[in-house]
Amino acid sequence: MTAAVSPADAGPAAEVKPASRPTPPRPSLAIYLGLAALAVAAFIWFWQTRESTAVLYVPLGEIMLWAPQNPLIGFLVMLAVLAVCWRTRTGAMAAFGALSFVIFTYWAGARINFSLTSIPERWSNLEGQLQAFFRPNWSYVFGVWDQWLTTLNMAIVATALGCFIGLLLAMIASPVSSPNKPTSQSVKALNSVVRSIPDVGWALLFVALIGGTAYGLGPLAGVLALLMFNIGIVAKLLGETIDAVSPGPIEAADAAGANLLQRDRIAVLPQVMPGFVSYSLYVFELNIRASTAIGIVGVGGIGQELSLQMNRFAWENVAAILYALIVVVLLVDLFSMWIRRRLM
Amino acid sequence: MITFENVDVVYPNGFKGLSGVDLTISRGEFVAIVGLSGAGKSTLIRTINGLVPYTAGTLTVGGTLMDPKSKSKLRQLRSRVGMIFQSFNLVTRISVLNNVLTGRSAFTPTWRSLLGWYRAEDKEIAFQSLERVGIVDKAYNRASALSGGQQQRVAIARVLAQDPEVILADEPVASLDPPTAHQVMRDLRRIQQDLGITCIVNMHHLDLARSYADRIIGMRAGSVVFDGPTSEATDAVIEEVYQRSLTAEDVAAVDVAVSLDDLPTAPEQEAAEPTATQAADGQAQQPVAAPGGETEQGRT
């Protein structure tokens, strides 16, 4: 184009514009129109399926347009995203990604009626409880010393056992250190199953299977639940660390005639040791928190105490427990950070 | 004695690593393998201890047929064949002594290895190996705290702890600076002669190969294209192996990027050692100065 216009007025223009710079390729308009059509389709669908009845009135001179409030806002956001993408010459794929991100987020939020507007409506209910958090009952926290220790003990036992078993499973799960491919694959699959059940799920399961605090077996169920939780985490994280160890020492151990166990012990373990210790400390932190959470489903410890106080509406006690929990978790965090720094 | 008879190596991806290799390497020989990258030097070396399984032909090491399928036989073989690597392959987080003790794995019960509780005899062997390479005082240092040359010496000590009949070395000095490379090669040569070990070394630097080896094997595209005593490996022959004329970088190990400070020590030792070696072997002295001179011309 510039070339076609030029010779006559090229003189001064050439002075001002030293050289033509490459411009980013313009994304295809057709695709953007298609994306806009997708946004319209999404808007229509959200309109049809809307649950909120709030309607927005848009005065346009003589006439008054109206539209369901939330889908319209969502639609405008979609168009704005497309406009920004167009302006920044974003490729078709990325623009599609951005648009679908907005659509999915809107869909998810609309589906569960996500809105913060209900909080002020519940304020009268909330006020009293919030006030309790400003005057926690400190004397109560030390009264349940025993429960704190139970929680801590569950975390320690579960960490020790879980990390050890996790280490063994990680060794078998990683193709680098496992005897053969089928073993590694099946252990990995088993591991995914273990990991797919959350800690509270395991706790409910073990409480149902072997009995909770009612039978005096609460901590046992709790430790077993945390154990499964820990095995899943350590085996996953450590397995990936083992995948990435440097192959040189392993080859050297092989060349020296070491067998599989010797090779794993001599060449693999020292390389992943910092990772293992670090994961173990992380798992210990998680266990302190998780043992509180699973305490609520009846495995004893401070979590059970917490749920008891909540059922009694003793918010001062609840507040005291939560504050103490923050302090405990922070202390454990500092402790493990201190160790990790010395590890490297 | 190591015998290759028409050995082929085909990698799982179909790449032919070795084709029709016939070789006999007798006990106590120091063999250097030269060739360009991808010529099959590493494959040849790794075939001997089964790190790369050969796919056709027969390979016997020390009178027994190599069987890449049998794991226990492989381990037995590897206990007698030590290997040194370009990147040393030490476990850097553990002590030098524990690295050397890795060489004792084949002779140590598994439970001892697992607990890290080695026999006193094995530790003594490890200390003796470290003594041979002259860094016994570093035994309890972390391997990562050592310099490159020292790390390669630890790797040599690890091999010596196996009490090997054969030492395979895959580019043992390629990641070391020239003076250190010479020192490590000299150590290897001395130990090999003291203990009568067969030594097979991959090399990039021609003058190192000429200085320390009894015999040179040239490889190209997976085949052996030259095999003869060091005295026969003239520049013309090597150019034939490389299929191109030699450049300064091919020959020089001493005069590439050596500062003036290194000159008094490096050439002096270099001059002393090959003479002694070759006197012992009764071989013609390969002029070390000549490649250097050539380099000067090549640069200017």
XYZ file of C-alpha atoms in Angstrom:
644
model
C 0.000 0.000 0.000
C 2.662 2.454 1.064
C 4.621 1.599 -2.043
C 1.621 2.358 -4.271
C 1.039 5.781 -2.728
C 4.634 6.891 -2.575
C 6.803 8.502 -5.250
C 5.126 11.918 -5.238
C 4.992 12.516 -1.474
C 7.797 10.095 -0.497
C 10.312 12.884 -0.019
C 9.252 14.329 3.366
C 7.657 11.053 4.479
C 10.966 9.223 4.061
C 12.575 11.822 6.321
C 10.065 11.272 9.119
C 9.725 7.519 8.819
C 13.204 6.009 8.661
C 12.260 2.435 7.871
C 9.211 0.251 7.792
C 9.076 -2.000 10.845
C 7.497 -5.427 10.710
C 3.992 -5.387 12.141
C 2.465 -8.281 14.035
C 0.338 -10.492 11.781
C -3.328 -9.534 11.919
C -5.499 -12.372 13.177
C -8.242 -13.443 10.833
C -11.419 -11.374 11.163
C -13.583 -14.381 10.296
C -12.369 -16.256 13.343
C -13.047 -13.262 15.572
C -16.544 -12.975 14.157
C -17.000 -16.655 14.897
C -15.847 -16.067 18.461
C -18.273 -13.159 18.781
C -21.029 -15.475 17.571
C -19.947 -17.947 20.230
C -20.226 -15.187 22.839
C -23.742 -14.359 21.596
C -24.713 -18.026 21.752
C -23.385 -18.245 25.289
C -25.349 -15.108 26.230
C -28.560 -16.528 24.822
C -28.031 -19.791 26.645
C -27.293 -18.031 29.943
C -30.403 -15.881 29.438
C -32.585 -18.930 28.901
C -31.214 -20.813 31.897
C -30.896 -17.884 34.314
C -32.148 -18.317 37.850
C -31.677 -14.786 39.097
C -34.649 -12.625 38.183
C -32.837 -9.310 38.533
C -33.349 -7.269 35.367
C -31.315 -4.324 34.159
C -33.138 -1.406 32.506
C -31.151 0.528 29.971
C -32.717 3.896 29.053
C -32.129 4.656 25.362
C -33.950 7.954 24.772
C -37.554 7.114 24.026
C -37.369 3.404 24.626
C -36.253 1.403 27.638
C -34.218 -1.727 26.952
C -34.223 -4.418 29.563
C -32.126 -7.524 29.997
C -31.446 -10.071 32.702
C -28.749 -8.410 34.736
C -26.110 -11.114 35.199
C -26.083 -12.661 31.702
C -25.839 -9.178 30.216
C -22.850 -8.310 32.397
C -21.267 -11.608 31.458
C -21.859 -10.903 27.773
C -20.270 -7.472 28.029
C -17.217 -9.003 29.708
C -16.958 -11.538 26.871
C -17.108 -8.794 24.250
C -14.550 -6.736 26.164
C -12.177 -9.683 26.291
C -12.571 -10.219 22.547
C -11.980 -6.527 21.909
C -8.773 -6.535 23.946
C -7.601 -9.682 22.156
C -8.309 -8.093 18.778
C -6.547 -4.886 19.703
C -3.440 -6.760 20.910
C -3.433 -8.952 17.797
C -3.832 -12.100 19.845
C -3.870 -15.333 17.862
C -7.105 -17.200 17.253
C -6.320 -20.021 19.661
C -5.416 -17.719 22.558
C -8.510 -15.570 21.975
C -10.654 -18.672 21.969
C -8.990 -19.724 25.226
C -9.663 -16.355 26.842
C -13.290 -16.373 25.723
C -13.938 -19.897 26.940
C -12.284 -19.015 30.250
C -14.872 -16.252 30.731
C -17.745 -18.500 29.615
C -16.777 -21.341 31.942
C -16.247 -19.034 34.899
C -19.610 -17.399 34.336
C -21.311 -20.765 33.936
C -19.739 -22.129 37.138
C -20.628 -19.053 39.160
C -24.197 -18.872 37.822
C -24.751 -22.568 38.428
C -24.125 -22.261 42.185
C -25.553 -18.737 42.511
C -22.238 -17.375 43.631
C -22.736 -13.908 45.012
C -21.331 -11.979 47.912
C -24.537 -9.963 48.294
C -25.944 -12.448 50.802
C -23.281 -11.624 53.377
C -24.738 -8.224 54.420
C -28.156 -9.881 54.637
C -26.790 -12.318 57.216
C -24.896 -9.645 59.128
C -27.100 -9.700 62.239
C -26.388 -13.388 62.595
C -22.673 -12.982 61.963
C -22.065 -10.052 64.257
C -22.206 -11.852 67.575
C -19.942 -14.627 66.437
C -17.391 -12.220 65.006
C -17.331 -10.343 68.293
C -16.422 -13.587 70.062
C -13.283 -13.701 67.959
C -12.095 -10.510 69.625
C -12.334 -11.975 73.113
C -11.053 -15.550 72.854
C -11.148 -17.676 75.975
C -7.424 -18.218 76.514
C -7.791 -20.197 79.712
C -9.742 -22.791 77.783
C -6.931 -23.498 75.291
C -4.628 -24.866 77.981
C -7.455 -26.841 79.510
C -7.531 -29.043 76.406
C -3.787 -29.662 76.478
C -4.416 -33.370 76.177
C -6.275 -32.980 72.892
C -3.475 -30.856 71.485
C -0.989 -33.573 72.313
C -3.212 -36.204 70.709
C -3.296 -34.170 67.512
C 0.465 -33.702 67.573
C 1.053 -37.388 68.283
C -1.182 -38.488 65.445
C 0.724 -36.170 63.128
C 4.113 -37.482 64.264
C 3.246 -41.178 63.956
C 1.552 -40.685 60.592
C 4.472 -38.645 59.269
C 7.075 -41.195 60.343
C 5.252 -44.197 58.897
C 3.749 -42.447 55.890
C 6.998 -40.901 54.716
C 8.879 -44.179 55.019
C 6.246 -46.119 53.082
C 6.011 -43.232 50.621
C 9.774 -43.428 50.058
C 9.586 -47.137 49.281
C 6.609 -46.658 46.963
C 8.283 -43.731 45.213
C 11.344 -45.887 44.583
C 9.158 -48.576 43.028
C 7.013 -46.062 41.165
C 9.760 -44.187 39.344
C 11.004 -45.925 36.211
C 14.505 -44.787 37.159
C 14.683 -46.894 40.307
C 12.006 -49.538 39.866
C 12.717 -53.141 38.853
C 10.730 -52.934 35.615
C 8.154 -50.940 33.694
C 5.017 -52.951 34.641
C 5.821 -52.674 38.359
C 6.401 -48.982 38.050
C 3.190 -48.445 36.101
C 1.016 -50.453 38.483
C 2.426 -48.760 41.573
C 1.808 -45.406 39.925
C -1.790 -46.386 39.219
C -2.304 -47.594 42.794
C -0.824 -44.354 43.993
C -3.282 -42.298 41.958
C -6.143 -44.193 43.567
C -4.752 -43.546 47.058
C -4.333 -39.872 46.239
C -7.779 -39.431 44.736
C -9.471 -39.979 48.121
C -9.103 -36.875 50.317
C -7.921 -37.045 53.914
C -11.416 -36.529 55.299
C -12.615 -39.337 53.044
C -10.034 -41.707 54.485
C -10.927 -40.599 58.004
C -14.647 -41.280 57.475
C -13.742 -44.638 55.950
C -11.513 -45.737 58.824
C -13.915 -44.443 61.458
C -16.647 -46.507 59.812
C -14.415 -49.565 59.458
C -12.664 -49.765 62.805
C -14.611 -47.348 64.969
C -13.908 -43.819 66.144
C -13.531 -42.206 69.540
C -16.642 -43.963 70.744
C -14.645 -47.196 70.794
C -11.465 -45.521 72.009
C -9.962 -46.084 68.564
C -10.213 -42.503 67.319
C -6.477 -41.828 67.122
C -5.868 -45.151 65.351
C -8.408 -44.282 62.666
C -6.884 -40.805 62.481
C -3.340 -42.087 62.057
C -4.431 -44.559 59.375
C -6.261 -41.812 57.506
C -3.275 -39.454 57.687
C -1.022 -42.338 56.686
C -2.846 -42.924 53.428
C -2.913 -39.177 52.813
C 0.864 -38.941 53.404
C 1.764 -41.954 51.306
C -0.065 -40.397 48.398
C 1.734 -37.078 48.696
C 5.242 -38.359 49.370
C 5.103 -41.084 46.732
C 3.937 -38.576 44.147
C 6.372 -35.755 44.924
C 9.355 -37.984 45.586
C 8.598 -40.180 42.585
C 8.849 -37.120 40.377
C 12.062 -36.071 42.092
C 13.522 -39.506 41.406
C 12.510 -39.233 37.755
C 14.744 -36.174 37.522
C 17.914 -37.376 39.296
C 21.100 -37.163 37.292
C 21.630 -40.464 35.470
C 25.429 -40.390 35.715
C 25.858 -41.899 39.198
C 23.252 -44.527 38.359
C 25.205 -45.550 35.294
C 28.366 -45.622 37.393
C 26.736 -47.889 39.976
C 25.528 -50.159 37.188
C 28.986 -50.249 35.683
C 30.416 -51.228 39.070
C 28.144 -54.264 39.195
C 25.735 -53.018 41.875
C 22.338 -54.725 42.037
C 19.087 -52.803 41.958
C 18.773 -52.240 45.702
C 22.393 -51.218 46.017
C 22.039 -48.886 43.065
C 18.942 -47.241 44.528
C 20.578 -46.876 47.910
C 23.954 -45.638 46.671
C 23.148 -43.588 43.597
C 19.499 -42.540 43.910
C 18.801 -42.040 47.615
C 21.604 -39.551 48.333
C 20.457 -37.460 45.381
C 16.840 -37.249 46.536
C 17.564 -37.047 50.262
C 17.159 -33.253 50.532
C 13.885 -33.499 48.667
C 12.724 -36.340 50.871
C 13.461 -34.532 54.125
C 11.844 -31.398 52.784
C 8.705 -33.267 51.711
C 8.555 -35.022 55.070
C 8.589 -31.720 56.903
C 5.932 -30.376 54.563
C 3.834 -33.465 55.174
C 4.236 -32.944 58.923
C 2.846 -29.425 58.599
C -0.012 -30.747 56.519
C -0.668 -33.405 59.143
C -1.045 -30.883 61.950
C -3.649 -29.065 59.893
C -5.291 -32.173 58.488
C -5.507 -33.932 61.836
C -7.504 -30.944 63.066
C -9.831 -31.178 60.092
C -10.349 -34.921 60.330
C -10.839 -34.643 64.082
C -14.257 -33.224 63.243
C -15.365 -36.552 61.769
C -14.557 -38.356 64.996
C -10.946 -39.386 65.257
C -10.133 -37.421 68.393
C -7.618 -34.665 68.935
C -8.147 -30.929 68.867
C -10.371 -31.133 65.800
C -12.966 -33.069 67.731
C -12.791 -30.522 70.523
C -13.265 -27.782 67.945
C -16.362 -29.364 66.498
C -17.739 -29.931 70.023
C -17.335 -26.252 70.924
C -18.917 -25.193 67.650
C -21.934 -27.359 68.323
C -22.214 -25.688 71.711
C -21.968 -22.242 70.068
C -19.066 -21.511 72.434
C -17.493 -19.086 69.976
C -14.970 -17.748 72.492
C -13.533 -21.251 72.814
C -13.615 -21.820 69.068
C -11.757 -18.550 68.566
C -9.135 -19.549 71.137
C -8.562 -22.900 69.436
C -8.253 -21.321 65.999
C -5.782 -18.694 67.215
C -3.740 -21.359 68.990
C -3.816 -23.439 65.817
C -2.415 -20.556 63.824
C 0.415 -20.216 66.320
C 1.141 -23.967 66.295
C 1.159 -24.199 62.507
C 3.377 -21.128 62.270
C 5.808 -22.650 64.753
C 5.953 -25.915 62.845
C 6.428 -23.939 59.650
C 9.318 -21.961 61.116
C 10.871 -25.127 62.472
C 10.763 -26.899 59.133
C 12.041 -23.835 57.317
C 14.942 -23.721 59.738
C 15.784 -27.349 59.012
C 15.360 -26.978 55.263
C 17.769 -24.058 55.193
C 20.387 -26.236 56.842
C 19.712 -29.011 54.392
C 20.853 -27.402 51.186
C 41.522 -60.522 26.745
C 38.575 -58.933 24.989
C 37.458 -60.295 21.647
C 34.892 -58.756 19.304
C 33.805 -60.998 16.463
C 31.650 -59.298 13.895
C 29.760 -57.390 16.594
C 26.783 -55.226 15.640
C 24.883 -52.828 17.856
C 21.512 -51.565 16.709
C 19.799 -49.157 19.094
C 16.055 -49.530 19.798
C 15.388 -46.488 17.588
C 17.037 -48.281 14.677
C 20.297 -46.341 14.734
C 23.261 -48.560 13.968
C 25.892 -47.909 16.649
C 28.432 -50.553 15.621
C 28.632 -52.608 12.499
C 30.805 -55.655 12.027
C 33.474 -54.828 14.590
C 36.341 -57.318 14.845
C 38.868 -56.584 17.550
C 41.172 -58.377 19.917
C 42.525 -56.479 22.865
C 45.020 -58.389 24.929
C 45.712 -58.172 28.609
C 47.592 -55.145 29.874
C 47.193 -53.085 26.726
C 46.447 -49.364 26.828
C 44.206 -48.679 23.852
C 42.965 -45.288 22.758
C 39.911 -45.044 20.545
C 39.735 -41.963 18.370
C 37.073 -40.747 15.998
C 34.638 -37.924 15.524
C 31.501 -37.533 17.627
C 28.946 -40.164 16.722
C 31.569 -42.531 15.305
C 30.648 -45.222 17.818
C 33.467 -44.767 20.346
C 31.145 -44.663 23.360
C 29.044 -47.487 21.984
C 32.134 -49.667 21.566
C 33.207 -49.040 25.149
C 29.754 -49.526 26.590
C 29.291 -52.775 24.733
C 32.191 -54.287 26.654
C 30.455 -53.975 30.038
C 26.957 -54.412 28.659
C 25.683 -50.876 29.319
C 24.793 -51.087 25.631
C 23.720 -54.601 24.625
C 25.133 -55.852 21.351
C 22.667 -57.272 18.886
C 24.758 -59.579 16.696
C 28.135 -61.328 16.686
C 30.046 -62.600 19.689
C 31.844 -60.677 22.392
C 34.003 -62.432 24.954
C 35.540 -60.662 27.904
C 38.231 -62.529 29.815
C 37.327 -65.836 28.233
C 33.611 -65.744 29.073
C 30.955 -64.955 26.526
C 29.135 -61.699 27.231
C 25.425 -62.265 27.657
C 23.523 -58.959 27.808
C 20.324 -60.791 28.754
C 21.450 -62.353 32.027
C 21.485 -59.737 34.750
C 23.469 -61.790 37.247
C 26.137 -62.631 34.652
C 26.313 -58.980 33.691
C 26.846 -57.958 37.301
C 29.556 -60.585 37.638
C 31.263 -59.260 34.541
C 30.921 -55.647 35.626
C 32.541 -56.433 38.953
C 35.741 -57.106 36.956
C 35.353 -54.261 34.454
C 35.575 -50.760 35.858
C 34.378 -47.674 34.054
C 35.360 -43.998 34.139
C 33.093 -41.325 32.686
C 33.534 -37.910 31.153
C 31.356 -36.247 33.779
C 32.885 -38.301 36.628
C 29.415 -39.524 37.681
C 30.102 -39.183 41.380
C 27.291 -38.806 43.869
C 28.238 -35.295 44.851
C 26.295 -35.185 48.106
C 28.144 -38.019 49.818
C 31.729 -38.391 50.963
C 34.617 -39.300 48.713
C 35.082 -42.526 50.654
C 31.472 -43.565 50.159
C 31.819 -42.846 46.462
C 34.860 -45.086 46.273
C 33.019 -47.766 48.239
C 30.425 -47.816 45.452
C 33.111 -49.731 43.586
C 32.864 -52.472 46.204
C 29.130 -52.983 45.592
C 29.514 -56.229 43.707
C 31.488 -57.710 46.618
C 29.279 -56.347 49.406
C 26.096 -58.004 50.701
C 23.036 -55.957 49.836
C 22.033 -55.381 53.458
C 25.414 -53.828 54.187
C 24.996 -51.480 51.227
C 21.491 -50.569 52.360
C 22.666 -49.696 55.862
C 25.846 -48.084 54.579
C 27.759 -50.338 56.980
C 30.795 -51.473 55.006
C 33.326 -54.064 56.115
C 36.656 -52.823 57.436
C 38.465 -54.703 54.633
C 36.425 -52.920 52.004
C 37.185 -49.579 53.599
C 40.864 -50.452 53.606
C 40.674 -51.281 49.898
C 38.963 -47.947 49.308
C 41.684 -46.112 51.229
C 44.394 -47.911 49.258
C 42.694 -46.915 46.012
C 42.555 -43.315 47.157
C 46.226 -43.518 48.049
C 47.054 -44.626 44.516
C 45.476 -41.494 43.095
C 46.960 -39.368 45.853
C 43.893 -37.902 47.534
C 43.507 -40.106 50.596
C 43.386 -37.006 52.800
C 40.129 -35.972 51.099
C 38.396 -39.231 52.034
C 35.800 -37.625 54.289
C 35.170 -34.526 52.171
C 32.002 -34.232 50.200
C 32.632 -35.131 46.593
C 31.127 -31.806 45.500
C 33.868 -29.948 47.377
C 36.562 -31.313 45.059
C 37.899 -29.831 41.822
C 37.260 -31.509 38.490
C 40.644 -33.212 38.368
C 40.238 -34.462 41.923
C 36.733 -35.725 41.162
C 38.024 -37.701 38.208
C 40.705 -39.156 40.489
C 37.978 -40.223 42.902
C 36.272 -41.887 39.962
C 39.511 -43.695 39.153
C 39.797 -44.755 42.799
C 36.222 -46.036 42.634
C 37.208 -48.188 39.690
C 40.372 -49.373 41.413
C 38.327 -50.430 44.431
C 36.747 -53.013 42.149
C 40.189 -54.558 41.626
C 39.392 -54.582 37.912
C 40.966 -56.513 35.068
C 39.755 -53.959 32.564
C 39.220 -50.211 32.874
C 36.954 -48.560 30.333
C 37.214 -44.796 30.134
C 34.720 -42.749 28.148
C 36.307 -39.372 27.390
C 37.890 -39.316 30.853
C 39.607 -35.938 30.466
C 37.310 -34.130 28.060
C 35.869 -31.906 30.776
C 39.216 -31.063 32.361
C 41.631 -28.271 31.520
C 44.731 -29.361 29.567
C 47.312 -29.535 32.395
C 44.849 -31.413 34.627
C 43.976 -33.670 31.716
C 47.624 -34.619 31.417
C 47.943 -35.266 35.132
C 44.880 -37.504 35.182
C 46.032 -39.390 32.090
C 49.450 -39.836 33.642
C 47.901 -41.239 36.816
C 45.773 -43.604 34.782
C 48.734 -44.758 32.715
C 50.922 -45.296 35.791
C 48.265 -47.270 37.643
C 47.465 -49.302 34.548
C 51.125 -50.278 34.231
C 51.610 -50.955 37.947
C 48.636 -53.271 38.146
C 48.728 -54.708 34.624
C 45.173 -53.618 33.885
C 43.797 -53.524 30.362
C 42.729 -49.989 29.622
C 40.445 -48.800 26.823
C 40.050 -45.052 26.550
C 37.970 -42.843 24.277
C 39.783 -39.692 23.302
C 39.145 -36.505 21.478
C 42.652 -35.154 21.683
C 45.069 -36.855 19.364
C 48.191 -35.824 21.179
C 46.890 -37.238 24.469
C 46.145 -40.493 22.693
C 49.593 -40.523 21.107
C 51.300 -39.666 24.359
C 49.737 -42.310 26.546
C 48.384 -45.174 24.457
C 50.160 -48.282 23.191
C 47.676 -48.764 20.432
C 45.198 -46.562 18.635
C 41.902 -47.617 17.147
C 40.215 -45.252 14.729
C 36.469 -45.403 14.256
C 34.110 -43.965 11.704
C 30.365 -44.593 11.338
C 30.348 -47.560 13.706
C 33.249 -49.382 12.083
C 36.902 -49.760 12.972
C 38.828 -48.047 10.197
C 42.278 -48.019 11.759
C 43.933 -50.311 14.251
C 47.609 -50.214 14.943
C 50.390 -49.221 17.315
C 50.652 -45.564 18.202
C 53.694 -45.095 15.975
C 51.614 -45.922 12.905
C 48.871 -43.434 13.745
C 50.345 -40.578 11.763
C 48.455 -37.423 10.900
C 47.758 -38.800 7.443
C 46.192 -41.926 8.923
C 44.045 -39.943 11.331
C 42.930 -37.628 8.558
C 41.768 -40.738 6.787
C 39.828 -41.727 9.930
C 38.264 -38.286 10.274
C 37.720 -37.920 6.524
C 38.981 -34.371 6.689
C 42.208 -32.555 7.334
C 43.270 -32.096 10.944
C 42.727 -28.758 12.596
C 44.509 -27.247 15.528
C 41.738 -28.311 17.875
C 42.089 -31.978 16.928
C 45.683 -32.198 17.912
C 46.144 -29.698 20.634
C 45.467 -30.418 24.221
C 48.317 -28.350 25.597
C 48.229 -25.135 23.701
C 44.541 -24.365 23.556
C 43.874 -21.595 26.021
C 46.731 -22.331 28.363
C 47.971 -19.331 30.232
C 51.670 -18.592 30.511
C 51.597 -19.704 34.131
C 50.827 -23.238 33.094
C 53.662 -23.518 30.610
C 56.562 -24.251 32.952
C 54.789 -27.235 34.509
C 52.665 -28.722 31.765
C 55.134 -29.196 28.872
C 57.850 -30.263 31.270
C 55.786 -33.078 32.781
C 54.508 -33.965 29.409
C 57.989 -34.258 28.033
C 59.108 -36.417 30.929
C 56.190 -38.804 31.007
C 55.801 -39.967 27.418
C 59.511 -40.590 27.189
C 59.398 -42.825 30.226
C 56.282 -44.559 28.974
C 57.558 -45.139 25.554
C 60.928 -46.247 26.763
C 59.148 -48.865 28.783
C 57.071 -49.957 25.832
C 59.943 -49.809 23.439
C 58.037 -47.598 21.082
C 59.079 -44.770 18.917
C 58.642 -41.375 20.476
C 55.831 -39.504 18.864
C 57.008 -35.960 18.564
C 54.936 -34.000 21.011
C 56.393 -30.733 19.856
C 55.329 -31.265 16.271
C 51.596 -30.911 16.780
C 52.243 -27.844 18.870
C 54.254 -26.273 16.078
C 51.585 -27.144 13.609
C 49.068 -25.422 15.787
C 51.091 -22.253 15.802
C 51.102 -22.250 12.055
C 47.450 -23.083 11.909
C 46.601 -20.112 14.041
C 48.705 -17.528 12.289
